[in-house]
Amino acid sequence: MRSAVQTLTLTDFRSYRRAELALLGRSAFLFGPNGAGKTNLLEALSLLSPGRGMRGAPLAELGRRLPGEPGGRAWAVSAEVETDEATRRIGSGVDMAGAARRTVRIDGEALPPGRLADHVRPIWLTPAQDRLFLEGAAERRRFFDRLVFAAEPIHAVHAAVYERAMRERSRLLAEPGADAGWLAALEQRMAASGARLAEARAFALEALQAEIDSRADRPFPQASLSLAGEIAQMARQGRDLAELEGALAAALAAGRARDAAAGRSLAGPHRTDLEVIHRPRDRPAAECSTGEQKALILNLVLAQAARLSRAKSQPNPILLLDEVAAHLDGLRRAALAEEIEALGLQAILTGTDETLFDPFKGRALGVQVDASRLVPLDA
């Protein structure tokens, strides 16, 4: 199902007092100096989906704050999103400074944030992910889970249930004479949600690998993907949910003493790691150059976007690519522009230099961003 942002409006968000960007369903490239407010626009778009957005920032940090103000103001991000069915008005924000929860409205009706996934499913790539293959497993796991979530929003619900139960179990294990019955109940909750996490990741990995393998004619390096971890391996072997759930529950019960001593759970899908091999060089991604790593990550994102763009029953992904073009040579920048156009997806890119986006001119809207002012190139 086609989904594209027509207009974006920001009110007291980050560096913007108020800003309006008329995308009209088109892709766009935003260029300007560092600190001009380009990434803030991408972050605003990312908050049109469930979760904490591309920066993962607390709500209180998102409101505009003048020098001397103790905290950020109430803020709002709204957009008109056109789908095959209708044009929806979507809003996200906080009604008062310091609010602990954000308000979501769709066509004026207050709804849970999870309903945003019915209309907008952004996939993003940021400079913070440049070190994805050099950081710990948690960052790679979050990156991969975001790709899974773009296809299956329920994945985030299972992850939240699992994390809450795991935290409660760790607190309980730290107490003398922890109640065995309550521990068993928490472990069963972890096992049920954890098995679904593992199953969804295994399915997504297989589908993503197949998509990557079909993209041999692209000038982006192909990757061989795998998931490390016992529960991940079981899921990839095709074990059913009942087997996965039983194995995880048994591992948690057997590991109580060890986990109590460690102060954390040492078994489960929260320890899964995404392993990536640069296939042309036959080397782990961590051993490749920065440019090669960036191209690998971009190819994963494009492959998932290509796969999801064919889905009929869910919104197409919207690509948010922050400072991606600077790491690509001219051939790959041109290939990226051609691929986005061929997929028919909306993509918003940022960079400091207008010339980086020469291959996008005529295909996307150009917008100069300077001190949080937006100036379209054709204005």
Short mmCIF file of N, CA and C in Angstrom, two decimals, residues 146-254:
data_model
loop_
_atom_site.label_atom_id
_atom_site.label_comp_id
_atom_site.label_asym_id
_atom_site.label_seq_id
_atom_site.Cartn_x
_atom_site.Cartn_y
_atom_site.Cartn_z
N ARG A 146 14.64 -2.98 14.16
CA ARG A 146 13.91 -1.92 13.48
C ARG A 146 13.48 -2.38 12.09
N LEU A 147 14.33 -3.14 11.41
CA LEU A 147 13.96 -3.69 10.11
C LEU A 147 12.82 -4.69 10.25
N VAL A 148 12.88 -5.52 11.30
CA VAL A 148 11.80 -6.48 11.55
C VAL A 148 10.50 -5.73 11.83
N PHE A 149 10.59 -4.71 12.67
CA PHE A 149 9.42 -3.94 13.06
C PHE A 149 8.73 -3.29 11.86
N ALA A 150 9.51 -2.85 10.88
CA ALA A 150 8.93 -2.22 9.70
C ALA A 150 7.98 -3.16 8.97
N ALA A 151 8.24 -4.46 9.08
CA ALA A 151 7.36 -5.45 8.46
C ALA A 151 6.30 -5.95 9.42
N GLU A 152 6.66 -6.08 10.70
CA GLU A 152 5.76 -6.65 11.71
C GLU A 152 5.76 -5.76 12.95
N PRO A 153 4.89 -4.76 13.01
CA PRO A 153 4.86 -3.85 14.17
C PRO A 153 4.65 -4.56 15.50
N ILE A 154 3.99 -5.74 15.49
CA ILE A 154 3.76 -6.47 16.74
C ILE A 154 5.08 -6.91 17.37
N HIS A 155 6.15 -6.90 16.59
CA HIS A 155 7.48 -7.27 17.10
C HIS A 155 7.88 -6.35 18.26
N ALA A 156 7.55 -5.07 18.16
CA ALA A 156 7.89 -4.12 19.23
C ALA A 156 7.11 -4.43 20.50
N VAL A 157 5.89 -4.90 20.37
CA VAL A 157 5.09 -5.26 21.55
C VAL A 157 5.72 -6.44 22.26
N HIS A 158 6.10 -7.48 21.50
CA HIS A 158 6.74 -8.64 22.12
C HIS A 158 8.04 -8.24 22.80
N ALA A 159 8.80 -7.33 22.18
CA ALA A 159 10.06 -6.89 22.77
C ALA A 159 9.80 -6.15 24.08
N ALA A 160 8.77 -5.30 24.13
CA ALA A 160 8.47 -4.55 25.34
C ALA A 160 8.04 -5.48 26.46
N VAL A 161 7.21 -6.47 26.15
CA VAL A 161 6.77 -7.44 27.17
C VAL A 161 7.97 -8.22 27.70
N TYR A 162 8.83 -8.64 26.81
CA TYR A 162 10.01 -9.40 27.21
C TYR A 162 10.92 -8.57 28.12
N GLU A 163 11.18 -7.33 27.73
CA GLU A 163 12.08 -6.48 28.51
C GLU A 163 11.53 -6.21 29.90
N ARG A 164 10.23 -5.94 29.99
CA ARG A 164 9.63 -5.69 31.30
C ARG A 164 9.73 -6.91 32.21
N ALA A 165 9.41 -8.08 31.67
CA ALA A 165 9.49 -9.30 32.47
C ALA A 165 10.92 -9.60 32.88
N MET A 166 11.88 -9.32 31.99
CA MET A 166 13.27 -9.58 32.31
C MET A 166 13.76 -8.66 33.43
N ARG A 167 13.35 -7.38 33.38
CA ARG A 167 13.74 -6.46 34.45
C ARG A 167 13.14 -6.89 35.80
N GLU A 168 11.87 -7.30 35.78
CA GLU A 168 11.23 -7.74 37.02
C GLU A 168 11.91 -9.00 37.57
N ARG A 169 12.27 -9.90 36.68
CA ARG A 169 12.95 -11.13 37.12
C ARG A 169 14.30 -10.79 37.74
N SER A 170 15.05 -9.89 37.14
CA SER A 170 16.36 -9.52 37.68
C SER A 170 16.22 -8.89 39.07
N ARG A 171 15.21 -8.02 39.23
CA ARG A 171 14.98 -7.42 40.56
C ARG A 171 14.62 -8.49 41.59
N LEU A 172 13.79 -9.43 41.17
CA LEU A 172 13.36 -10.48 42.09
C LEU A 172 14.52 -11.39 42.49
N LEU A 173 15.38 -11.71 41.53
CA LEU A 173 16.53 -12.57 41.82
C LEU A 173 17.50 -11.90 42.79
N ALA A 174 17.50 -10.58 42.80
CA ALA A 174 18.41 -9.86 43.70
C ALA A 174 17.92 -9.86 45.15
N GLU A 175 16.67 -10.28 45.37
CA GLU A 175 16.12 -10.30 46.73
C GLU A 175 16.35 -11.65 47.39
N PRO A 176 16.68 -11.67 48.66
CA PRO A 176 16.84 -12.94 49.37
C PRO A 176 15.51 -13.70 49.40
N GLY A 177 15.57 -15.01 49.19
CA GLY A 177 14.37 -15.84 49.26
C GLY A 177 13.31 -15.48 48.24
N ALA A 178 13.71 -15.24 47.01
CA ALA A 178 12.76 -14.86 45.96
C ALA A 178 11.70 -15.93 45.78
N ASP A 179 10.47 -15.49 45.57
CA ASP A 179 9.34 -16.40 45.41
C ASP A 179 9.48 -17.22 44.13
N ALA A 180 9.58 -18.54 44.25
CA ALA A 180 9.80 -19.41 43.10
C ALA A 180 8.62 -19.37 42.13
N GLY A 181 7.41 -19.29 42.68
CA GLY A 181 6.24 -19.25 41.81
C GLY A 181 6.19 -18.00 40.96
N TRP A 182 6.53 -16.85 41.55
CA TRP A 182 6.55 -15.60 40.79
C TRP A 182 7.67 -15.61 39.78
N LEU A 183 8.82 -16.18 40.14
CA LEU A 183 9.92 -16.30 39.18
C LEU A 183 9.48 -17.14 37.98
N ALA A 184 8.82 -18.26 38.25
CA ALA A 184 8.36 -19.13 37.17
C ALA A 184 7.38 -18.40 36.25
N ALA A 185 6.51 -17.59 36.83
CA ALA A 185 5.54 -16.84 36.02
C ALA A 185 6.24 -15.82 35.13
N LEU A 186 7.23 -15.13 35.70
CA LEU A 186 7.99 -14.16 34.90
C LEU A 186 8.78 -14.86 33.80
N GLU A 187 9.36 -16.00 34.13
CA GLU A 187 10.13 -16.74 33.13
C GLU A 187 9.23 -17.26 32.02
N GLN A 188 8.01 -17.64 32.36
CA GLN A 188 7.08 -18.09 31.33
C GLN A 188 6.69 -16.94 30.41
N ARG A 189 6.53 -15.75 31.02
CA ARG A 189 6.21 -14.56 30.21
C ARG A 189 7.38 -14.24 29.29
N MET A 190 8.60 -14.31 29.81
CA MET A 190 9.78 -14.07 28.98
C MET A 190 9.87 -15.10 27.87
N ALA A 191 9.58 -16.35 28.20
CA ALA A 191 9.69 -17.42 27.20
C ALA A 191 8.67 -17.23 26.09
N ALA A 192 7.44 -16.86 26.44
CA ALA A 192 6.39 -16.70 25.43
C ALA A 192 6.72 -15.55 24.46
N SER A 193 7.10 -14.41 25.02
CA SER A 193 7.41 -13.27 24.15
C SER A 193 8.76 -13.45 23.47
N GLY A 194 9.72 -14.05 24.19
CA GLY A 194 11.04 -14.27 23.61
C GLY A 194 11.02 -15.23 22.44
N ALA A 195 10.18 -16.25 22.51
CA ALA A 195 10.06 -17.19 21.40
C ALA A 195 9.54 -16.50 20.15
N ARG A 196 8.62 -15.58 20.34
CA ARG A 196 8.08 -14.84 19.19
C ARG A 196 9.10 -13.86 18.63
N LEU A 197 9.91 -13.28 19.49
CA LEU A 197 11.00 -12.43 19.01
C LEU A 197 11.95 -13.24 18.13
N ALA A 198 12.35 -14.39 18.63
CA ALA A 198 13.30 -15.22 17.90
C ALA A 198 12.72 -15.69 16.57
N GLU A 199 11.46 -16.08 16.58
CA GLU A 199 10.82 -16.55 15.35
C GLU A 199 10.73 -15.43 14.31
N ALA A 200 10.34 -14.22 14.76
CA ALA A 200 10.22 -13.10 13.82
C ALA A 200 11.57 -12.72 13.24
N ARG A 201 12.60 -12.74 14.07
CA ARG A 201 13.93 -12.41 13.56
C ARG A 201 14.41 -13.44 12.56
N ALA A 202 14.16 -14.71 12.83
CA ALA A 202 14.60 -15.76 11.91
C ALA A 202 13.90 -15.63 10.56
N PHE A 203 12.61 -15.37 10.59
CA PHE A 203 11.86 -15.20 9.34
C PHE A 203 12.37 -13.98 8.58
N ALA A 204 12.57 -12.87 9.30
CA ALA A 204 13.04 -11.64 8.64
C ALA A 204 14.42 -11.83 8.04
N LEU A 205 15.30 -12.54 8.75
CA LEU A 205 16.65 -12.76 8.24
C LEU A 205 16.61 -13.57 6.95
N GLU A 206 15.80 -14.60 6.92
CA GLU A 206 15.72 -15.43 5.72
C GLU A 206 15.19 -14.63 4.54
N ALA A 207 14.14 -13.83 4.79
CA ALA A 207 13.57 -13.02 3.72
C ALA A 207 14.54 -11.94 3.25
N LEU A 208 15.24 -11.32 4.20
CA LEU A 208 16.20 -10.28 3.85
C LEU A 208 17.37 -10.85 3.07
N GLN A 209 17.86 -12.03 3.47
CA GLN A 209 18.96 -12.65 2.74
C GLN A 209 18.56 -12.97 1.31
N ALA A 210 17.34 -13.47 1.14
CA ALA A 210 16.87 -13.78 -0.22
C ALA A 210 16.80 -12.52 -1.07
N GLU A 211 16.36 -11.42 -0.46
CA GLU A 211 16.28 -10.16 -1.20
C GLU A 211 17.68 -9.68 -1.58
N ILE A 212 18.62 -9.76 -0.65
CA ILE A 212 20.00 -9.35 -0.94
C ILE A 212 20.58 -10.19 -2.07
N ASP A 213 20.33 -11.50 -2.02
CA ASP A 213 20.87 -12.39 -3.05
C ASP A 213 20.32 -12.07 -4.44
N SER A 214 19.13 -11.47 -4.48
CA SER A 214 18.52 -11.14 -5.77
C SER A 214 19.01 -9.81 -6.32
N ARG A 215 19.85 -9.12 -5.54
CA ARG A 215 20.29 -7.77 -5.90
C ARG A 215 21.75 -7.76 -6.38
N ALA A 216 22.17 -8.80 -7.06
CA ALA A 216 23.57 -8.90 -7.47
C ALA A 216 23.96 -7.84 -8.49
N ASP A 217 22.98 -7.26 -9.19
CA ASP A 217 23.31 -6.28 -10.22
C ASP A 217 23.45 -4.86 -9.68
N ARG A 218 23.28 -4.68 -8.35
CA ARG A 218 23.43 -3.35 -7.76
C ARG A 218 24.88 -3.09 -7.37
N PRO A 219 25.32 -1.83 -7.42
CA PRO A 219 26.71 -1.51 -7.06
C PRO A 219 26.90 -1.36 -5.56
N PHE A 220 26.16 -2.13 -4.78
CA PHE A 220 26.32 -2.16 -3.33
C PHE A 220 26.79 -3.55 -2.94
N PRO A 221 27.70 -3.66 -1.98
CA PRO A 221 28.25 -4.98 -1.64
C PRO A 221 27.19 -5.90 -1.05
N GLN A 222 27.18 -7.14 -1.54
CA GLN A 222 26.28 -8.13 -0.99
C GLN A 222 26.80 -8.61 0.36
N ALA A 223 25.87 -9.07 1.18
CA ALA A 223 26.21 -9.50 2.53
C ALA A 223 25.65 -10.89 2.79
N SER A 224 26.38 -11.64 3.61
CA SER A 224 25.88 -12.90 4.14
C SER A 224 25.52 -12.66 5.60
N LEU A 225 24.28 -12.96 5.96
CA LEU A 225 23.77 -12.63 7.27
C LEU A 225 23.56 -13.88 8.12
N SER A 226 23.76 -13.73 9.40
CA SER A 226 23.44 -14.80 10.35
C SER A 226 23.13 -14.17 11.70
N LEU A 227 22.46 -14.94 12.55
CA LEU A 227 22.13 -14.50 13.90
C LEU A 227 22.82 -15.42 14.89
N ALA A 228 23.62 -14.86 15.76
CA ALA A 228 24.34 -15.64 16.77
C ALA A 228 23.51 -15.72 18.04
N GLY A 229 23.60 -16.85 18.71
CA GLY A 229 22.86 -17.06 19.95
C GLY A 229 22.06 -18.35 19.87
N GLU A 230 21.97 -19.04 21.00
CA GLU A 230 21.34 -20.37 21.00
C GLU A 230 19.88 -20.31 20.56
N ILE A 231 19.09 -19.40 21.13
CA ILE A 231 17.68 -19.34 20.77
C ILE A 231 17.50 -18.90 19.33
N ALA A 232 18.41 -18.04 18.83
CA ALA A 232 18.34 -17.61 17.44
C ALA A 232 18.63 -18.78 16.50
N GLN A 233 19.61 -19.61 16.87
CA GLN A 233 19.94 -20.77 16.05
C GLN A 233 18.79 -21.77 16.02
N MET A 234 18.14 -21.97 17.14
CA MET A 234 16.99 -22.87 17.17
C MET A 234 15.88 -22.37 16.26
N ALA A 235 15.63 -21.07 16.30
CA ALA A 235 14.58 -20.50 15.45
C ALA A 235 14.93 -20.66 13.98
N ARG A 236 16.18 -20.48 13.63
CA ARG A 236 16.59 -20.62 12.24
C ARG A 236 16.53 -22.07 11.77
N GLN A 237 16.59 -23.00 12.70
CA GLN A 237 16.46 -24.42 12.35
C GLN A 237 15.01 -24.83 12.14
N GLY A 238 14.10 -23.89 12.33
CA GLY A 238 12.70 -24.17 12.07
C GLY A 238 11.93 -24.74 13.25
N ARG A 239 12.49 -24.64 14.47
CA ARG A 239 11.75 -25.12 15.64
C ARG A 239 10.46 -24.32 15.78
N ASP A 240 9.39 -24.98 16.18
CA ASP A 240 8.13 -24.26 16.31
C ASP A 240 8.11 -23.46 17.61
N LEU A 241 7.07 -22.64 17.76
CA LEU A 241 6.99 -21.75 18.91
C LEU A 241 6.99 -22.51 20.23
N ALA A 242 6.29 -23.63 20.27
CA ALA A 242 6.22 -24.38 21.52
C ALA A 242 7.60 -24.88 21.93
N GLU A 243 8.39 -25.35 20.98
CA GLU A 243 9.74 -25.81 21.28
C GLU A 243 10.62 -24.65 21.75
N LEU A 244 10.55 -23.53 21.05
CA LEU A 244 11.34 -22.37 21.43
C LEU A 244 10.97 -21.89 22.83
N GLU A 245 9.67 -21.83 23.09
CA GLU A 245 9.19 -21.36 24.39
C GLU A 245 9.64 -22.29 25.50
N GLY A 246 9.52 -23.60 25.27
CA GLY A 246 9.93 -24.57 26.29
C GLY A 246 11.42 -24.52 26.56
N ALA A 247 12.22 -24.40 25.51
CA ALA A 247 13.67 -24.37 25.68
C ALA A 247 14.10 -23.12 26.44
N LEU A 248 13.47 -21.99 26.13
CA LEU A 248 13.84 -20.74 26.79
C LEU A 248 13.41 -20.76 28.26
N ALA A 249 12.22 -21.28 28.54
CA ALA A 249 11.76 -21.36 29.92
C ALA A 249 12.68 -22.26 30.75
N ALA A 250 13.10 -23.36 30.16
CA ALA A 250 13.99 -24.29 30.87
C ALA A 250 15.35 -23.65 31.12
N ALA A 251 15.87 -22.92 30.13
CA ALA A 251 17.18 -22.27 30.29
C ALA A 251 17.13 -21.20 31.37
N LEU A 252 16.03 -20.46 31.43
CA LEU A 252 15.90 -19.42 32.46
C LEU A 252 15.80 -20.03 33.85
N ALA A 253 15.02 -21.10 33.99
CA ALA A 253 14.88 -21.75 35.29
C ALA A 253 16.21 -22.32 35.76
N ALA A 254 16.94 -22.94 34.84
CA ALA A 254 18.22 -23.55 35.20
C ALA A 254 19.29 -22.51 35.52
#
